[in-house]
PDB file of C-alpha atoms in Angstrom:
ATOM      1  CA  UNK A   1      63.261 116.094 165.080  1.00  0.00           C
ATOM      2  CA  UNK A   2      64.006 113.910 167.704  1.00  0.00           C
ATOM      3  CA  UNK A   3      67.313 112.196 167.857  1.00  0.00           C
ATOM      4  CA  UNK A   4      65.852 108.693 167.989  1.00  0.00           C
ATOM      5  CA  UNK A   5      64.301 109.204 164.477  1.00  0.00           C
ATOM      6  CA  UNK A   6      67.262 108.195 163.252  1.00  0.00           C
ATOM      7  CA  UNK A   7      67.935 104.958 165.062  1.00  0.00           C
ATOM      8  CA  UNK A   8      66.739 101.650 164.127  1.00  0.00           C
ATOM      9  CA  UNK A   9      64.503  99.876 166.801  1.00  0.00           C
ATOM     10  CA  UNK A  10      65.712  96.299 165.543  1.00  0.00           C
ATOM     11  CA  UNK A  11      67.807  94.644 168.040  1.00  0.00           C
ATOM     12  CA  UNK A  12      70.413  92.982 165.901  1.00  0.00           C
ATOM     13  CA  UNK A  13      71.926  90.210 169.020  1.00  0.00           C
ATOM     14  CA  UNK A  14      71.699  86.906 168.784  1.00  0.00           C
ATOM     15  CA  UNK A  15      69.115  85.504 171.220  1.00  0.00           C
ATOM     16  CA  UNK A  16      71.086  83.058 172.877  1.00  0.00           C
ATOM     17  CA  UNK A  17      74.448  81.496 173.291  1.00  0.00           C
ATOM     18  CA  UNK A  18      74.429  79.347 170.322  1.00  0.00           C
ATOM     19  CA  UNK A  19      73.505  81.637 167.909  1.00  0.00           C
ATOM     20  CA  UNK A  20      76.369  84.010 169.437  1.00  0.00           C
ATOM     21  CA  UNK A  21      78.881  81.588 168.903  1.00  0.00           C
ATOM     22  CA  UNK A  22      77.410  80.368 165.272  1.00  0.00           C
ATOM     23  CA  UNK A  23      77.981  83.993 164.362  1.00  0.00           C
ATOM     24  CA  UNK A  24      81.354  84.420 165.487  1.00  0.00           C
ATOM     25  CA  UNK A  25      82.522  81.075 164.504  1.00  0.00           C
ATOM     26  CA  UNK A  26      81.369  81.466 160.489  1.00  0.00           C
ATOM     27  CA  UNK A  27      82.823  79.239 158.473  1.00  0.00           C
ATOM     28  CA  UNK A  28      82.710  81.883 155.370  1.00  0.00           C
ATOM     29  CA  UNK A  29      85.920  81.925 152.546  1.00  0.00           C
ATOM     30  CA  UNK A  30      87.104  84.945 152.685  1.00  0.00           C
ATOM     31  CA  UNK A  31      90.002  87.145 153.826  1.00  0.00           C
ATOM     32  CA  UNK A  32      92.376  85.001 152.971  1.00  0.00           C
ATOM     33  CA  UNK A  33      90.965  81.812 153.951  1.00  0.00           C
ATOM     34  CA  UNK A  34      91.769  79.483 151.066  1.00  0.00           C
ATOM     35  CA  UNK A  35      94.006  77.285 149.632  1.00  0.00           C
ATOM     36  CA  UNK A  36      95.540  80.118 147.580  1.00  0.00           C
ATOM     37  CA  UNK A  37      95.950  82.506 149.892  1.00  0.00           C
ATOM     38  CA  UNK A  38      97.632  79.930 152.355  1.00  0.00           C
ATOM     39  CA  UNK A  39      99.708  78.713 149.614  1.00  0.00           C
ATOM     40  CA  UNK A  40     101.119  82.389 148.911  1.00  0.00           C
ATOM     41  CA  UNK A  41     101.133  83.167 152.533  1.00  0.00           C
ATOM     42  CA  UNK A  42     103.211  79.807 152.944  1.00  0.00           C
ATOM     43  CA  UNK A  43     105.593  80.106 150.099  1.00  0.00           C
ATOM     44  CA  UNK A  44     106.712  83.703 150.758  1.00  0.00           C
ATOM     45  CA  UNK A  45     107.304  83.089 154.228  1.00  0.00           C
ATOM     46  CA  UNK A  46     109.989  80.531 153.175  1.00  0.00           C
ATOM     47  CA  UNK A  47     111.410  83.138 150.503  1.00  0.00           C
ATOM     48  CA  UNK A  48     111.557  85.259 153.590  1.00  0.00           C
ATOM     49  CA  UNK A  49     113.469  82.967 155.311  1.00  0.00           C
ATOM     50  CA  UNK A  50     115.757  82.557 153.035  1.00  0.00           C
ATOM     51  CA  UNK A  51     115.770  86.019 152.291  1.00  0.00           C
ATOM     52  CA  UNK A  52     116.636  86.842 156.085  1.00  0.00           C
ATOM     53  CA  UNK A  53     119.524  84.141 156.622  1.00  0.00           C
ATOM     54  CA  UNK A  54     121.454  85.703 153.230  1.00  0.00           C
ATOM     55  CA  UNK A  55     121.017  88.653 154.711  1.00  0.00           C
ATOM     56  CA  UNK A  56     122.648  87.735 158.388  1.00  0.00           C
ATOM     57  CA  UNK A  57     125.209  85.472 156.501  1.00  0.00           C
ATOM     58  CA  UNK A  58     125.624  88.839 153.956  1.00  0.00           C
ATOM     59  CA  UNK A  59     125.207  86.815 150.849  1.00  0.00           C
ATOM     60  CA  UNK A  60     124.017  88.500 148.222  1.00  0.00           C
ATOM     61  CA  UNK A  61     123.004  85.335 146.363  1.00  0.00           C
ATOM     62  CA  UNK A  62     121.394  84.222 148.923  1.00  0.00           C
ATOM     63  CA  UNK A  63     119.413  87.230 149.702  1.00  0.00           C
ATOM     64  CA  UNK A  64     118.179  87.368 145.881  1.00  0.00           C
ATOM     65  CA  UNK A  65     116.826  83.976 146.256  1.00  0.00           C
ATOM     66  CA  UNK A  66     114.975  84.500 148.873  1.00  0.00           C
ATOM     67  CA  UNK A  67     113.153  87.930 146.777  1.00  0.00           C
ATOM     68  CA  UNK A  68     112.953  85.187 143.733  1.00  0.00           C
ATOM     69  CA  UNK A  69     110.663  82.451 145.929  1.00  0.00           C
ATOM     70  CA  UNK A  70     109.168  85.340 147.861  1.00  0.00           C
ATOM     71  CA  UNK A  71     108.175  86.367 144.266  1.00  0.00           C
ATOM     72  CA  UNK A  72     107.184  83.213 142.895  1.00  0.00           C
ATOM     73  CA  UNK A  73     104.293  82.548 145.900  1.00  0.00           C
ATOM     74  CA  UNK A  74     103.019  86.010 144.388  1.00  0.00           C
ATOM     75  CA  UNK A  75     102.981  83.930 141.083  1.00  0.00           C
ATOM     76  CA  UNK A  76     101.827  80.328 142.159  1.00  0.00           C
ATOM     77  CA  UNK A  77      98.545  82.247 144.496  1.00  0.00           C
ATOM     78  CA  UNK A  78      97.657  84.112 141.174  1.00  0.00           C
ATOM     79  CA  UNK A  79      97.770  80.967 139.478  1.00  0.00           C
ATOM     80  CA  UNK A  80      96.020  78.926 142.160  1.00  0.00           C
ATOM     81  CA  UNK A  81      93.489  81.563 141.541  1.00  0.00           C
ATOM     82  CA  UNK A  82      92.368  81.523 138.535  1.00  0.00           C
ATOM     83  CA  UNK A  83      92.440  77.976 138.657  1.00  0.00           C
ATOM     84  CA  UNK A  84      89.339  78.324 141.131  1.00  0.00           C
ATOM     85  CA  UNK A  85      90.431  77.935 144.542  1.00  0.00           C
ATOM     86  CA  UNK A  86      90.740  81.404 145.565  1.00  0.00           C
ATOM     87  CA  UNK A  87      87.316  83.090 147.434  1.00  0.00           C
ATOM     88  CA  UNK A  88      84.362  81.965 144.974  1.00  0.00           C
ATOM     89  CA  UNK A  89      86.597  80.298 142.825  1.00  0.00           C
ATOM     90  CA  UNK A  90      84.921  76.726 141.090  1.00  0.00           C
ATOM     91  CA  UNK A  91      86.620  74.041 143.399  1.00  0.00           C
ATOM     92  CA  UNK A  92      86.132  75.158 146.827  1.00  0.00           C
ATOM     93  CA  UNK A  93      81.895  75.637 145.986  1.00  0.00           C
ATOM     94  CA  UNK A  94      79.853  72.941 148.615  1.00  0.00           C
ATOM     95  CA  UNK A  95      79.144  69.719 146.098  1.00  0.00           C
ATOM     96  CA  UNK A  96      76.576  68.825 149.137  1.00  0.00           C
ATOM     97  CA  UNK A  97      79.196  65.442 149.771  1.00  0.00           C
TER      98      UNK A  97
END
């Protein structure tokens, strides 16, 4: 058996520069890319934050509040999820407007 049998003889790249940059530039939800996951994303970074500064300052108050927002953009992307803007969630489907 040759070691071409196994190879497919479709060539899979895009004919010319447009469709190149139509398939790198595709505009699919996913990975993260939705109001939910940027809300998280957003939220925690600011727990973070405020996480980092108790830390330099060493409070220990501070530094718990930070964990406690970082926790609660765990909570509100969950939330935001199931309410249907997460990837193929309800409110983020094309109503053709």
């Amino acid at each position: 058996m040759s070691s071409n049998a196994t190879r497919s003889n479709v060539d899979t790249k895009p004919e010319n520069e447009a469709e190149r940059h139509a398939s790198i530039h595709d505009e699919t939800i996913g990975h993260g890319n939705t109001p939910a996951a940027w809300t998280c994303v957003l939220v925690m970074i600011v727990g973070a934050g405020i996480s980092s500064v108790g830390f330099i300052i060493a409070s220990v108050l501070w530094f718990c509040i930070g964990l406690g927002v970082m926790a609660l953009g765990l909570v509100i992307g969950f939330i935001m999820k199931k309410a249907g803007y997460g990837v193929g969630g309800s409110k983020l489907s094309n109503s053709g407007h």
